[in-house]
Coordinates of C-alpha atoms in Angstrom, one line a residue:
M1 CA 141.4 45.7 257.9
K2 CA 142.6 49.2 257.1
T3 CA 142.6 48.4 253.5
I4 CA 138.9 47.2 253.7
I5 CA 137.8 50.4 255.6
A6 CA 139.6 52.6 253.0
A7 CA 137.9 50.7 250.2
C8 CA 134.5 51.1 251.8
S9 CA 135.1 54.8 252.4
Q10 CA 136.0 55.3 248.8
N11 CA 132.9 53.5 247.7
L12 CA 130.7 55.6 250.0
S13 CA 132.3 58.7 248.6
G14 CA 131.7 57.6 245.1
S15 CA 128.1 56.7 245.9
R16 CA 127.5 60.2 247.5
A17 CA 129.0 61.8 244.4
S18 CA 126.8 59.7 242.1
V19 CA 123.7 60.6 244.1
Q20 CA 124.7 64.3 244.0
T21 CA 125.3 64.2 240.3
A22 CA 121.9 62.5 239.7
L23 CA 120.2 65.1 241.9
R24 CA 121.8 67.9 240.0
T25 CA 120.8 66.4 236.7
L26 CA 117.2 65.9 237.9
L27 CA 117.0 69.5 239.1
A28 CA 118.4 70.8 235.8
V29 CA 115.5 69.2 233.9
P30 CA 112.9 72.0 233.3
W31 CA 109.6 71.5 235.1
P32 CA 106.5 71.5 232.9
S33 CA 104.8 74.9 232.7
Q34 CA 101.3 75.5 233.8
R35 CA 100.3 75.8 230.2
G36 CA 101.8 72.4 229.4
V37 CA 100.0 70.8 232.3
R38 CA 96.7 72.2 231.2
S39 CA 97.2 71.1 227.7
A40 CA 98.0 67.5 228.9
L41 CA 94.9 67.5 231.1
Q42 CA 92.8 68.7 228.2
L43 CA 94.1 66.0 225.9
L44 CA 93.5 63.3 228.5
A45 CA 89.9 64.6 229.1
V46 CA 89.1 64.4 225.4
L47 CA 90.8 61.0 225.1
Q48 CA 88.7 59.4 227.8
W49 CA 85.6 60.8 226.3
V50 CA 86.4 59.5 222.8
L51 CA 87.4 56.1 224.0
S52 CA 84.3 55.8 226.2
F53 CA 81.9 56.5 223.3
L54 CA 83.7 54.4 220.8
L55 CA 84.9 51.4 222.8
L56 CA 83.2 51.2 226.3
G57 CA 80.1 49.4 225.1
T58 CA 81.9 46.9 222.9
V59 CA 84.7 46.2 225.4
S60 CA 82.2 45.7 228.2
L61 CA 80.1 43.3 226.1
L62 CA 83.2 41.2 225.2
L63 CA 84.4 41.2 228.8
L64 CA 81.1 39.9 230.1
I65 CA 81.0 37.2 227.4
Y66 CA 84.6 36.2 228.4
L67 CA 83.7 36.1 232.1
L68 CA 80.8 33.6 231.3
F69 CA 83.5 31.0 230.6
T70 CA 85.5 31.6 233.8
S71 CA 85.1 31.1 237.5
L72 CA 83.5 34.6 237.6
W73 CA 80.5 33.5 235.5
L74 CA 78.1 34.6 238.2
V75 CA 79.0 38.3 237.6
P76 CA 77.7 38.5 234.0
V77 CA 74.7 36.3 234.9
L78 CA 73.7 38.7 237.8
Y79 CA 74.3 41.7 235.6
L80 CA 72.2 40.2 232.8
A81 CA 69.4 39.7 235.3
W82 CA 69.7 43.3 236.4
I83 CA 69.5 44.6 232.8
I84 CA 66.3 42.6 232.2
F85 CA 64.8 44.0 235.4
D86 CA 66.0 47.5 234.6
W87 CA 65.2 47.3 230.8
D88 CA 62.6 50.2 230.7
T89 CA 64.5 52.6 232.9
P90 CA 66.2 54.6 230.0
E91 CA 62.7 55.4 228.7
K92 CA 61.3 56.3 232.1
G93 CA 63.6 59.1 233.2
G94 CA 66.8 57.1 233.6
R95 CA 69.2 57.6 236.5
R96 CA 70.8 61.0 236.0
L97 CA 73.5 61.9 238.5
P98 CA 73.8 65.7 238.7
C99 CA 77.2 65.5 240.3
L100 CA 78.7 64.1 237.1
R101 CA 77.7 67.3 235.2
R102 CA 80.1 69.2 237.6
W103 CA 83.2 67.0 237.1
T104 CA 86.3 69.0 236.6
V105 CA 87.2 66.8 233.7
W106 CA 84.5 68.4 231.6
E107 CA 86.1 71.9 232.1
H108 CA 89.3 70.5 230.6
F109 CA 87.2 68.9 227.9
R110 CA 85.6 72.3 227.1
D111 CA 88.9 74.2 227.1
Y112 CA 90.5 71.8 224.7
F113 CA 88.5 73.1 221.7
P114 CA 87.2 75.5 223.3
V115 CA 83.4 75.1 223.5
K116 CA 81.2 78.1 224.1
L117 CA 77.4 78.4 224.6
V118 CA 75.6 81.6 223.4
K119 CA 72.2 82.6 224.5
T120 CA 70.0 84.8 222.3
H121 CA 66.6 84.6 224.1
D122 CA 65.3 83.5 227.5
L123 CA 63.6 80.2 228.1
S124 CA 60.8 80.3 230.6
P125 CA 60.6 77.5 233.2
R126 CA 56.9 77.4 232.7
H127 CA 57.2 75.6 229.4
N128 CA 59.0 72.4 228.1
Y129 CA 61.2 72.6 225.0
I130 CA 62.6 70.5 222.2
I131 CA 65.9 71.9 221.2
G132 CA 67.0 71.0 217.6
S133 CA 70.8 70.5 217.6
H134 CA 72.6 71.0 214.3
P135 CA 74.8 69.8 212.7
H136 CA 75.5 66.2 213.8
G137 CA 79.2 66.3 212.9
I138 CA 81.1 63.0 213.7
L139 CA 80.7 62.7 217.5
C140 CA 78.3 65.6 218.4
V141 CA 80.9 67.3 220.6
G142 CA 78.9 70.6 220.9
A143 CA 75.7 68.9 221.9
F144 CA 77.3 66.8 224.5
C145 CA 79.4 69.5 226.1
N146 CA 76.6 72.1 226.2
F147 CA 73.5 69.9 227.1
I148 CA 75.1 67.1 229.2
T149 CA 78.0 68.7 231.1
G150 CA 77.7 71.8 233.1
S151 CA 81.0 73.2 231.9
T152 CA 79.5 75.9 229.5
G153 CA 77.0 77.1 232.1
F154 CA 73.7 76.0 230.6
E155 CA 71.8 76.1 233.9
E156 CA 73.2 79.6 234.7
L157 CA 72.3 81.0 231.3
F158 CA 68.8 79.4 231.4
P159 CA 67.8 79.3 235.1
G160 CA 65.1 76.8 235.9
I161 CA 65.7 74.7 232.8
R162 CA 67.0 71.1 232.9
S163 CA 68.7 70.0 229.7
F164 CA 68.7 66.4 228.3
L165 CA 70.2 64.9 225.2
T166 CA 68.9 62.0 223.2
T167 CA 71.0 59.4 221.4
L168 CA 70.5 56.1 219.5
A169 CA 68.3 53.6 221.4
G170 CA 70.7 50.8 220.5
N171 CA 73.4 52.3 222.8
F172 CA 71.2 51.5 225.8
R173 CA 71.3 47.8 225.0
L174 CA 75.1 47.7 225.5
P175 CA 76.1 46.6 229.1
V176 CA 77.8 49.1 231.3
F177 CA 77.6 51.7 228.5
R178 CA 73.9 52.2 229.2
E179 CA 74.7 53.0 232.9
Y180 CA 77.3 55.5 231.7
L181 CA 74.9 57.2 229.4
M182 CA 72.0 57.4 231.9
S183 CA 74.2 58.8 234.6
G184 CA 75.0 61.7 232.4
G185 CA 71.4 62.5 231.4
L186 CA 71.3 60.9 228.0
F187 CA 68.1 59.2 226.8
P188 CA 67.0 57.0 223.8
V189 CA 65.7 59.1 220.9
T190 CA 62.3 57.3 221.0
R191 CA 58.7 58.6 221.3
R192 CA 58.3 56.9 224.6
A193 CA 61.4 58.4 226.2
I194 CA 60.9 61.9 224.9
G195 CA 57.2 61.8 225.7
Y196 CA 58.1 60.8 229.3
L197 CA 60.4 63.8 229.7
L198 CA 57.9 66.2 228.3
S199 CA 54.8 64.9 230.2
Q200 CA 56.0 63.2 233.5
K201 CA 58.7 65.6 234.7
G202 CA 56.7 68.8 235.0
T203 CA 57.9 71.9 233.2
G204 CA 61.3 73.4 232.6
N205 CA 62.6 70.5 230.6
A206 CA 64.6 71.0 227.4
V207 CA 65.2 67.8 225.4
A208 CA 68.0 68.3 222.8
I209 CA 67.7 66.1 219.7
V210 CA 70.4 65.9 217.0
I211 CA 67.9 65.8 214.2
G212 CA 70.1 65.0 211.3
G213 CA 71.3 61.8 213.0
A214 CA 73.6 59.3 211.4
A215 CA 72.7 60.2 207.9
E216 CA 74.0 63.7 208.4
S217 CA 77.4 62.4 209.6
L218 CA 78.1 61.0 206.1
S219 CA 78.1 64.6 204.7
C220 CA 80.2 66.0 207.5
R221 CA 83.4 67.7 206.4
P222 CA 85.1 71.1 206.9
G223 CA 83.7 74.0 204.9
V224 CA 80.4 72.2 204.1
T225 CA 77.2 72.9 206.0
T226 CA 74.6 70.4 204.9
L227 CA 71.7 69.4 207.2
I228 CA 69.3 66.4 206.8
L229 CA 66.0 68.1 207.8
K230 CA 63.4 68.3 205.1
N231 CA 61.8 64.9 205.8
R232 CA 62.6 64.9 209.6
K233 CA 59.3 65.9 211.1
G234 CA 58.9 63.5 214.0
F235 CA 60.3 66.0 216.5
V236 CA 57.7 68.6 215.3
R237 CA 54.9 66.1 215.8
M238 CA 56.2 65.3 219.3
A239 CA 56.3 69.0 220.1
L240 CA 52.7 69.5 219.1
R241 CA 51.5 66.5 221.0
H242 CA 53.0 67.8 224.2
G243 CA 52.9 71.6 223.6
A244 CA 56.7 71.8 223.8
F245 CA 58.2 74.9 222.3
L246 CA 60.7 74.4 219.5
V247 CA 64.1 75.9 219.8
P248 CA 66.8 75.8 217.0
S249 CA 70.4 75.7 217.9
F250 CA 73.5 75.6 215.8
S251 CA 77.1 74.6 216.7
F252 CA 79.5 76.6 214.5
G253 CA 82.7 74.7 214.1
E254 CA 81.3 71.2 214.7
N255 CA 82.2 70.0 211.2
D256 CA 85.8 71.1 211.5
L257 CA 86.8 68.6 214.2
Y258 CA 87.6 65.7 212.0
R259 CA 88.5 64.9 208.4
Q260 CA 86.4 62.3 206.6
V261 CA 86.7 60.3 203.5
V262 CA 83.4 61.2 201.8
F263 CA 82.2 58.7 199.1
E264 CA 80.1 60.0 196.3
E265 CA 76.4 59.2 196.1
G266 CA 75.9 56.1 194.0
S267 CA 79.3 54.6 194.8
W268 CA 79.5 51.1 196.2
M269 CA 81.1 52.3 199.5
R270 CA 78.3 54.8 199.9
S271 CA 75.7 52.1 199.5
I272 CA 77.4 50.0 202.1
Q273 CA 77.3 52.9 204.5
R274 CA 73.6 53.4 203.8
R275 CA 72.9 49.7 204.4
F276 CA 74.8 49.7 207.7
Q277 CA 72.8 52.8 208.7
K278 CA 69.5 51.1 208.2
M279 CA 70.6 47.9 209.9
I280 CA 72.3 49.1 213.0
G281 CA 71.2 52.8 213.3
F282 CA 74.4 54.5 212.5
A283 CA 76.6 54.9 209.5
P284 CA 80.3 53.7 209.6
C285 CA 82.4 56.7 208.7
L286 CA 86.1 56.7 207.7
F287 CA 87.4 59.7 209.6
Y288 CA 90.5 60.8 211.4
G289 CA 91.8 63.6 213.6
R290 CA 95.0 64.1 215.4
S291 CA 97.1 61.7 217.6
L292 CA 97.7 62.0 221.3
T293 CA 101.3 63.1 220.8
S294 CA 101.1 65.3 217.8
S295 CA 98.6 67.4 216.0
Q296 CA 100.5 66.7 212.8
S297 CA 99.9 62.9 212.8
R298 CA 96.6 61.1 212.4
G299 CA 94.6 59.6 215.2
L300 CA 91.2 59.4 216.9
L301 CA 91.3 62.7 218.8
P302 CA 89.4 65.6 217.3
Y303 CA 91.4 68.7 216.2
A304 CA 91.3 71.6 218.6
R305 CA 88.9 73.9 216.8
P306 CA 86.5 76.4 218.5
I307 CA 82.9 75.3 218.7
T308 CA 80.2 78.0 219.4
T309 CA 76.7 76.7 220.1
V310 CA 74.1 79.4 219.6
V311 CA 70.6 78.7 221.0
G312 CA 67.9 80.6 219.2
E313 CA 64.5 82.0 219.8
P314 CA 61.8 79.6 221.1
L315 CA 58.9 79.0 218.7
A316 CA 55.6 78.7 220.6
V317 CA 53.8 75.5 219.7
P318 CA 50.1 74.7 220.7
K319 CA 49.3 71.4 222.3
V320 CA 47.4 69.2 219.9
E321 CA 46.9 65.5 220.8
N322 CA 46.5 64.3 217.2
P323 CA 48.1 67.0 214.9
S324 CA 47.3 66.8 211.2
R325 CA 49.9 66.5 208.5
E326 CA 49.2 70.1 207.5
L327 CA 49.8 71.4 211.0
V328 CA 53.0 69.4 211.3
D329 CA 54.2 70.8 207.9
R330 CA 53.4 74.3 208.9
Y331 CA 55.4 74.2 212.1
H332 CA 58.2 72.3 210.5
E333 CA 58.5 75.1 207.9
L334 CA 58.4 77.7 210.7
Y335 CA 61.2 75.9 212.4
I336 CA 63.4 75.8 209.3
C337 CA 62.9 79.5 208.8
A338 CA 63.9 80.1 212.4
L339 CA 67.0 78.0 212.0
L340 CA 68.0 79.7 208.8
K341 CA 67.6 83.1 210.5
L342 CA 69.8 81.9 213.4
F343 CA 72.5 80.7 211.0
N344 CA 72.6 83.8 208.9
E345 CA 72.6 86.2 211.8
N346 CA 75.6 84.5 213.5
K347 CA 77.7 82.9 210.7
T348 CA 80.1 85.8 210.3
K349 CA 80.6 86.0 214.1
Y350 CA 81.8 82.5 214.4
G351 CA 84.2 81.7 211.6
L352 CA 82.1 81.6 208.4
S353 CA 81.9 84.1 205.6
E354 CA 78.9 86.1 204.4
T355 CA 78.6 83.9 201.3
D356 CA 78.4 80.7 203.2
E357 CA 75.0 79.1 203.0
L358 CA 73.1 76.4 205.0
H359 CA 72.0 73.6 202.7
I360 CA 69.0 71.6 203.9
L361 CA 68.2 68.3 202.3

């Protein structure tokens, strides 16, 4: 009996020693610094955003199709019925949730790059506005952060103005993804949706349109500032029909977030991209950024490069129900001049040289 008690005492002593050793080892491990925690949160904030925009719609669609062939088949059937009933909502004001603009995650998202919004002129709440957002880049980070989230202080810089952002109408046909987009204040880039925002919501509305669209993303690469704008006049016609002032904006640094394999005009890969663009509304790009674990390895996350979005002077536009082609051309030219002025006055402040030029195609 004494032998058994002695053995147990020895084991308990050994266990206590092992626990103490483990605790000492654990305490010796350095705790992550505040800077390290902030960096991790910023990476996770950007990761969830990238995955949401690239995968949420497709994954949700595949999941609903899979559920159709399981005992949970009623779930996708009911949701399909809901989408049919709710089909026109994206073009009739959507279901914007203001609380989502104030999520803390968007502050971490902003600080990762970081993103900054610069105001050059006041916007009166007595008017409506169409904000031209340039350039498109790969994922429109500057436009999203400034006009959808409240992290850069748009509502504080422009009191009384509500900002909206348009995106491809096809995105609103994807299950679940459409709810995600509407909750943030995104709308289809269609005449009906834009017209509703500019005519049925009173004044003080600013609809941001990434005018270059998918075609512009094909020319996106660091050190090159090329815009697709010469033949994009629909936004000017919409502004004239509703008397909405035109406002140019430019996101310096947007093209530096990713590296893209750019195919020359006339090559077979370029022609494939163009065909996809016409068929599905966007152009498939071969691009890469950094990985989650290292900025030196390739992945889907954008590089941490500063983005500064400068909002220019509003261009007063008369309300003309059926504007002529000459009138549209005149205000389109005025808009291009205002955009060039904005770019040239600010390019040296935000990372470009005096010799850099804005190419408009």
